[in-house]
Short mmCIF file of C-alpha atoms in Angstrom, two decimals:
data_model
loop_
_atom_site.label_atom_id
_atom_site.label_comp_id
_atom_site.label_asym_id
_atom_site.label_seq_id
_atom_site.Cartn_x
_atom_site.Cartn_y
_atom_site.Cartn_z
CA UNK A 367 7.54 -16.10 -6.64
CA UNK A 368 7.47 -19.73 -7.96
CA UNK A 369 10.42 -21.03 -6.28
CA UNK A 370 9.13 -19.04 -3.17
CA UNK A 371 5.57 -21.10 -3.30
CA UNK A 372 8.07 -24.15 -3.40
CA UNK A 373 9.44 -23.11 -0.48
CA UNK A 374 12.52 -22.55 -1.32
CA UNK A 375 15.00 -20.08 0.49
CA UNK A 376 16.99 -18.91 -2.34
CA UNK A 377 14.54 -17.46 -4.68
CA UNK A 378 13.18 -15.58 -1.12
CA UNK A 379 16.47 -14.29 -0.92
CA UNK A 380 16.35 -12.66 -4.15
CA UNK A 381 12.34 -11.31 -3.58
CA UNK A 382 14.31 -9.78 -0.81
CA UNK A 383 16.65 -8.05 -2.37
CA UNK A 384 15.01 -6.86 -4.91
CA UNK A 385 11.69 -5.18 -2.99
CA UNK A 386 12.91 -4.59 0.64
CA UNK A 387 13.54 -1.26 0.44
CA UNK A 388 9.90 -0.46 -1.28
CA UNK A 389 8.44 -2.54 1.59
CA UNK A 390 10.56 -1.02 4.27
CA UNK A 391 9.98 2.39 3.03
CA UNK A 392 5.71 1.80 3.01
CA UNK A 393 6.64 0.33 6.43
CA UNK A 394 8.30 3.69 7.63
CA UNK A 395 5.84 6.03 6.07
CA UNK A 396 3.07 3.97 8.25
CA UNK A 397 5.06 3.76 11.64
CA UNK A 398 7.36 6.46 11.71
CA UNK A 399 9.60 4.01 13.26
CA UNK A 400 13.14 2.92 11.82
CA UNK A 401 13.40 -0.20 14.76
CA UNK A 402 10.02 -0.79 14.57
CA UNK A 403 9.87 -0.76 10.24
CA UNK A 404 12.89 -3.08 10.12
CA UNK A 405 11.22 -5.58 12.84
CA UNK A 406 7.59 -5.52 10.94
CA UNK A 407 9.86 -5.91 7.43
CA UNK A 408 11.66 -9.11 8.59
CA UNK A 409 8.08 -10.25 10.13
CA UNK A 410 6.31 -9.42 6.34
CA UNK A 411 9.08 -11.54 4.47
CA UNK A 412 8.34 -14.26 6.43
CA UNK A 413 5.20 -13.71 6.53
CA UNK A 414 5.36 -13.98 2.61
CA UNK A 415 7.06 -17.39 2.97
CA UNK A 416 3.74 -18.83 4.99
CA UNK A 417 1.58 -17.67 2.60
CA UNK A 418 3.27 -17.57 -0.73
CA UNK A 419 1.01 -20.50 -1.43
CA UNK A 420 -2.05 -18.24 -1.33
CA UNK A 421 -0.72 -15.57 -3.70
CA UNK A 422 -2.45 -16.19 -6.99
CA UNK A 423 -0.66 -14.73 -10.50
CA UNK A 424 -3.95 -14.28 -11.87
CA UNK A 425 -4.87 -12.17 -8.78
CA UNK A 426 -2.21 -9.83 -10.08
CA UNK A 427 1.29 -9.21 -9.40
CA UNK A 428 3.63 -10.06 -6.48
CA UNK A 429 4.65 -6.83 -5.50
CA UNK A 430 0.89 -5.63 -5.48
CA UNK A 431 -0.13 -8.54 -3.49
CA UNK A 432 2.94 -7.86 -0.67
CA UNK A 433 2.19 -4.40 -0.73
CA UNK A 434 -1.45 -5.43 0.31
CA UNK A 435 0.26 -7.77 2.93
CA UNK A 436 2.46 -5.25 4.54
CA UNK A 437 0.48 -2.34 4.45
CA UNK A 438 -1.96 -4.44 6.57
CA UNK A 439 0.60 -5.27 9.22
CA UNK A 440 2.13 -2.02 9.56
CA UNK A 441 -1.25 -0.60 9.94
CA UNK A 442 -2.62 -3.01 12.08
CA UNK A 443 0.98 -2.52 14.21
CA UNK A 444 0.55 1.39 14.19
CA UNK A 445 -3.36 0.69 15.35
CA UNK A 446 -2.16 -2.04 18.58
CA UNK A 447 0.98 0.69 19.30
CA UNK A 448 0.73 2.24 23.14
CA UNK A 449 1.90 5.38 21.33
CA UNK A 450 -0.34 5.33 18.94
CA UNK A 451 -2.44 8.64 20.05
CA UNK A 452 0.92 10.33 20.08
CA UNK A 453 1.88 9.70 16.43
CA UNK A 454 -2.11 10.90 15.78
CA UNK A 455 -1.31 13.94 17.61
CA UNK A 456 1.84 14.16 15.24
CA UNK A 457 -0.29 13.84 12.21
CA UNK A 458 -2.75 16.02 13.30
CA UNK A 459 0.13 18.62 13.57
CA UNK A 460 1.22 16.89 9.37
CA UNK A 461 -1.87 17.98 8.62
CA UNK A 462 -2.39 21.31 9.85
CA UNK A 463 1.20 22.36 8.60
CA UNK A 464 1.44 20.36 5.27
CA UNK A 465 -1.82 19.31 4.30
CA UNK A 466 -0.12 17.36 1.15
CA UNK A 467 2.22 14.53 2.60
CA UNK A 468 2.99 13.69 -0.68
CA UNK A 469 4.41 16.92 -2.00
CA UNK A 470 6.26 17.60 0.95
CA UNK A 471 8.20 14.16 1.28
CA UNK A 472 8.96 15.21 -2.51
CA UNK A 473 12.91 16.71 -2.18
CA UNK A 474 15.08 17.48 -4.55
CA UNK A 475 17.40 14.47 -3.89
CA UNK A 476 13.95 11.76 -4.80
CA UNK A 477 12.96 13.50 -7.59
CA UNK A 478 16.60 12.75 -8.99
CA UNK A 479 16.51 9.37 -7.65
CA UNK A 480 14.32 7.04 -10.10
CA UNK A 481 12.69 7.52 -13.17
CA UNK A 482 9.73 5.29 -12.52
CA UNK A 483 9.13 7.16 -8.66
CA UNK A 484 9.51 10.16 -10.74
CA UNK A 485 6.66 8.99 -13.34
CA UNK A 486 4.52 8.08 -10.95
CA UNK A 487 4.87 10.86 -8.03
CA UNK A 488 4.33 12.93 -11.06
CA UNK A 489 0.42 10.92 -11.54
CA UNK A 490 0.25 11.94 -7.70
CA UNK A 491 0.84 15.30 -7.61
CA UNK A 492 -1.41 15.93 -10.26
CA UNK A 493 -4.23 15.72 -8.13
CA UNK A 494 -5.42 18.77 -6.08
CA UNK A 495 -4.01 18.07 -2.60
CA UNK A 496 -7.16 17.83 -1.18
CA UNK A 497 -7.43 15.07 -2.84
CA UNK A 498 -3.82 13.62 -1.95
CA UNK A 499 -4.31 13.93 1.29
CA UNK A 500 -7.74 11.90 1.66
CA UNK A 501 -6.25 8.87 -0.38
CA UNK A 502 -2.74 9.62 1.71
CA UNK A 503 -5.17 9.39 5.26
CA UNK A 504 -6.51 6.15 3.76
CA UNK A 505 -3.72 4.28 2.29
CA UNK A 506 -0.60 5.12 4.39
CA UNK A 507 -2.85 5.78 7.65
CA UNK A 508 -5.73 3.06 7.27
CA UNK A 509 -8.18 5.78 8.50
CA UNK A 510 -11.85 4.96 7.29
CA UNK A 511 -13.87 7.87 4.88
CA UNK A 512 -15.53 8.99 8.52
CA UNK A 513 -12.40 9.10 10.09
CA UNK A 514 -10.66 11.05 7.34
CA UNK A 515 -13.85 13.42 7.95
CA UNK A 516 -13.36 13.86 11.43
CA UNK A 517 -9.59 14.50 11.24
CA UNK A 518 -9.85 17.25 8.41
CA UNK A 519 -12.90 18.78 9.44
CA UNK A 520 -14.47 17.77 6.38
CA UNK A 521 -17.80 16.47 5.47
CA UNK A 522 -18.05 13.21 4.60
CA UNK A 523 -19.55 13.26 1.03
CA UNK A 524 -16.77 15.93 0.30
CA UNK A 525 -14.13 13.14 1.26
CA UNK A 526 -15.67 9.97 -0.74
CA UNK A 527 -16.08 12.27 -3.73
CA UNK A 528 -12.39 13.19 -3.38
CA UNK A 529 -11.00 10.15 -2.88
CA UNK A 530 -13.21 8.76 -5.82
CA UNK A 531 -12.11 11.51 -8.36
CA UNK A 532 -8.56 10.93 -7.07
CA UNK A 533 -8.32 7.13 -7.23
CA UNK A 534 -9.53 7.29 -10.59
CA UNK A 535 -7.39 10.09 -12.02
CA UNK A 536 -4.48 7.95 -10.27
CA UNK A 537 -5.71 4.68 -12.08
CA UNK A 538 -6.25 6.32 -15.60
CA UNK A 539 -2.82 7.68 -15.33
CA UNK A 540 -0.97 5.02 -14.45
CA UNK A 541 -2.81 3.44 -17.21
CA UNK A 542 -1.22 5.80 -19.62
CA UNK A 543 2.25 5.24 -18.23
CA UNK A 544 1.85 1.48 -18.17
CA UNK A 545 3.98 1.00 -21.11
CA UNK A 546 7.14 3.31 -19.47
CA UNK A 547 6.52 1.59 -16.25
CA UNK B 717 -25.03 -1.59 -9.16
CA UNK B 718 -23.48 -0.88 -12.16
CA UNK B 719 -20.16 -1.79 -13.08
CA UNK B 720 -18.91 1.84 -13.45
CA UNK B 721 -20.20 1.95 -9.40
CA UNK B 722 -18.21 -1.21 -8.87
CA UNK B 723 -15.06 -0.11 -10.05
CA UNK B 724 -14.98 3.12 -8.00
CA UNK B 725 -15.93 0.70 -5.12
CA UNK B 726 -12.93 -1.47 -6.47
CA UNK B 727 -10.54 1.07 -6.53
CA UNK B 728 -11.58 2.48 -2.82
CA UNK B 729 -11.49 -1.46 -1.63
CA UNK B 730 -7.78 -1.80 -2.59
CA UNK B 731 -6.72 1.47 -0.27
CA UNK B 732 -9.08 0.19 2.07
CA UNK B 733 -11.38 3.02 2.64
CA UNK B 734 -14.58 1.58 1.72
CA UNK B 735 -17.58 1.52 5.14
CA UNK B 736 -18.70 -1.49 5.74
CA UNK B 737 -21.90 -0.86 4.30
CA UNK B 738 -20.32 -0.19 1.14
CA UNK B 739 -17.71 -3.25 2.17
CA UNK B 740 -21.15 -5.20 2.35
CA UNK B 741 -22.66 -3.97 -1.27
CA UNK B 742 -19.39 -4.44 -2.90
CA UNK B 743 -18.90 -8.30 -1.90
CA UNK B 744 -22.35 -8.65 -3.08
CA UNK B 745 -21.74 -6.75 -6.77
CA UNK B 746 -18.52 -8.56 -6.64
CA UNK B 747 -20.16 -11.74 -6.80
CA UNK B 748 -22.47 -10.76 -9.74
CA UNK B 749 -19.72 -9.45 -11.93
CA UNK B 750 -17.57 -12.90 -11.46
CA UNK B 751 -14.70 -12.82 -13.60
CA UNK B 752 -15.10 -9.53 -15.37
CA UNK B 753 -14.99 -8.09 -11.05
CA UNK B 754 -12.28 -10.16 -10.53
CA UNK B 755 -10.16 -9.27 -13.30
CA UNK B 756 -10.78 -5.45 -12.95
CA UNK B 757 -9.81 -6.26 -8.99
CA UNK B 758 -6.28 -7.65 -9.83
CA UNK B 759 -5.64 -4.32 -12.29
CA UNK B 760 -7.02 -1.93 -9.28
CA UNK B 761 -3.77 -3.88 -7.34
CA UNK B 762 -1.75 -1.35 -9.18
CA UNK B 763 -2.52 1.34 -7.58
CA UNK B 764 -1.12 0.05 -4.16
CA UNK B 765 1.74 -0.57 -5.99
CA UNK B 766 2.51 2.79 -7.47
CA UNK B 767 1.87 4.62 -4.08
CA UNK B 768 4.69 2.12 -2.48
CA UNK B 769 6.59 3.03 -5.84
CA UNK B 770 6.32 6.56 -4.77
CA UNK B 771 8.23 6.12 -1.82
CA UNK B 772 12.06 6.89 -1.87
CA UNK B 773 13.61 2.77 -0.75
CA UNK B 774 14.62 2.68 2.58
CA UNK B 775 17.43 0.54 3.66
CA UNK B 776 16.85 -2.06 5.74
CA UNK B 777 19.09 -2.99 8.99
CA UNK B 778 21.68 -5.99 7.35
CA UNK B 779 20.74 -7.81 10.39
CA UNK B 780 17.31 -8.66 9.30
CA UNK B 781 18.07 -10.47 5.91
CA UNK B 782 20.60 -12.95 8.23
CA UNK B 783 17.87 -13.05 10.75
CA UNK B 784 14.74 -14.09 8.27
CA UNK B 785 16.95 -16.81 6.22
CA UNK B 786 17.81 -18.09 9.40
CA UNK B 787 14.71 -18.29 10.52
CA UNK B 788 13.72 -19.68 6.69
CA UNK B 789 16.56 -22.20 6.99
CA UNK B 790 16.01 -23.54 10.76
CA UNK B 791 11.96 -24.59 8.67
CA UNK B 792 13.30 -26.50 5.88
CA UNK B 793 15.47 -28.69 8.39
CA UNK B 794 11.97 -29.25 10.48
#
């Protein structure tokens, strides 16, 4: 990330290679889009050139901090998208038939693929699904607590509680795991 | 608030589902904590990581590498 503050191409390169397909795939699970991901992933790297100067180590690490970045734009791209009432349609349909995202992404094929993924899906799915699918709504759909109320007919102290008790099983888990992470 | 309150707000401030009345309170508590808020911020930043973690990778089109050191490239010679 150094040699990327200096603005220099090569270590970009290699931030590249190494987290593209994490970004594109947090891209994808926002836009449901494969043109549209790879687009919004070429705009993110570069978007992480201009502002590499901004990203502070103290602050945390770089792959939280692009995470932040490109979860931002895909969301704020999914929010400007014509189409956008259509893919809210589609997830009103996710929810109704799956009302876990999580779990049922979860094949056979990506629980093979990753010992860390598996580690940490395995954190997720701990959590009642209610309680996936609010911090699911909020993360991967940047829908607000009263939106996430409105969408799953729930009230809204019901959702801030479960995305409270689910953010913080999540965090005490992964705090458990840090050294196999 | 207390700083039990404030991390719960931290934690709901890096998915980005706090109000903004809550947005508001947490600023202010954020402020009054300092460094201890700050540090307990940067940790919460793990938790956006380990949901993109949870994602199988997708590849990317080759194109877009070519096309973004290009575009890299054509800056430096500005």
């Amino acid at each position: 990330m150094q040699g990327v503050q200096r603005e220099e191409a090569e270590p970009l390169s290699q931030l590249y290679d190494r987290y593209n397909g994490i970004i594109k795939a947090l891209i994808l699970r926002v836009v449901h889009n494969e043109a549209e991901a790879d687009d919004l992933l070429q705009e993110i790297f570069m978007e992480i050139w201009n502002q590499a100067k901004n990203f502070s180590a103290q602050k945390g690490k770089p792959l939280g901090w692009m995470v932040t970045l490109a979860r931002r734009r895909a969301i704020d791209k999914l929010r400007k998208k014509q189409a956008y009432a259509r893919a809210e349609e589609r997830l009103q349909r996710e929810i109704e038939q799956q009302p876990d995202a999580w779990v049922h992404n979860s094949t056979e094929e990506e629980i093979l693929d990753g010992d860390r993924r598996i580690l940490i899906r395995r954190v997720i799915e701990m959590l009642p699904p209610p309680q996936q699918q609010a911090i699911e709504l909020a993360f991967f759909r940047g829908m607000s607590q009263r939106e996430i109320a409105a969408n799953t007919n729930t009230p809204l102290g019901t959702v801030k509680t479960r995305l409270e008790l689910g953010l913080k099983k999540i965090y005490d888990g992964l705090k458990e795991l840090r050294d196999e992470l | 608030m207390s700083f039990e309150e404030f991390q719960n707000y931290a934690r709901l401030f890096i998915v980005g589902a706090l109000e903004p009345d809550e947005a508001a309170e947490f600023e202010a508590a954020r402020r009054e904590f300092g460094e201890k808020a700050e540090a307990y911020i940067a940790e919460c930043y793990s938790l956006s990581e380990a949901f993109a973690l949870s994602l199988k990778p997708a590849k990317a089109s080759d194109q877009i590498k070519a096309r973004l050191m290009e575009m890299v490239k054509s800056r430096q010679t500005r």
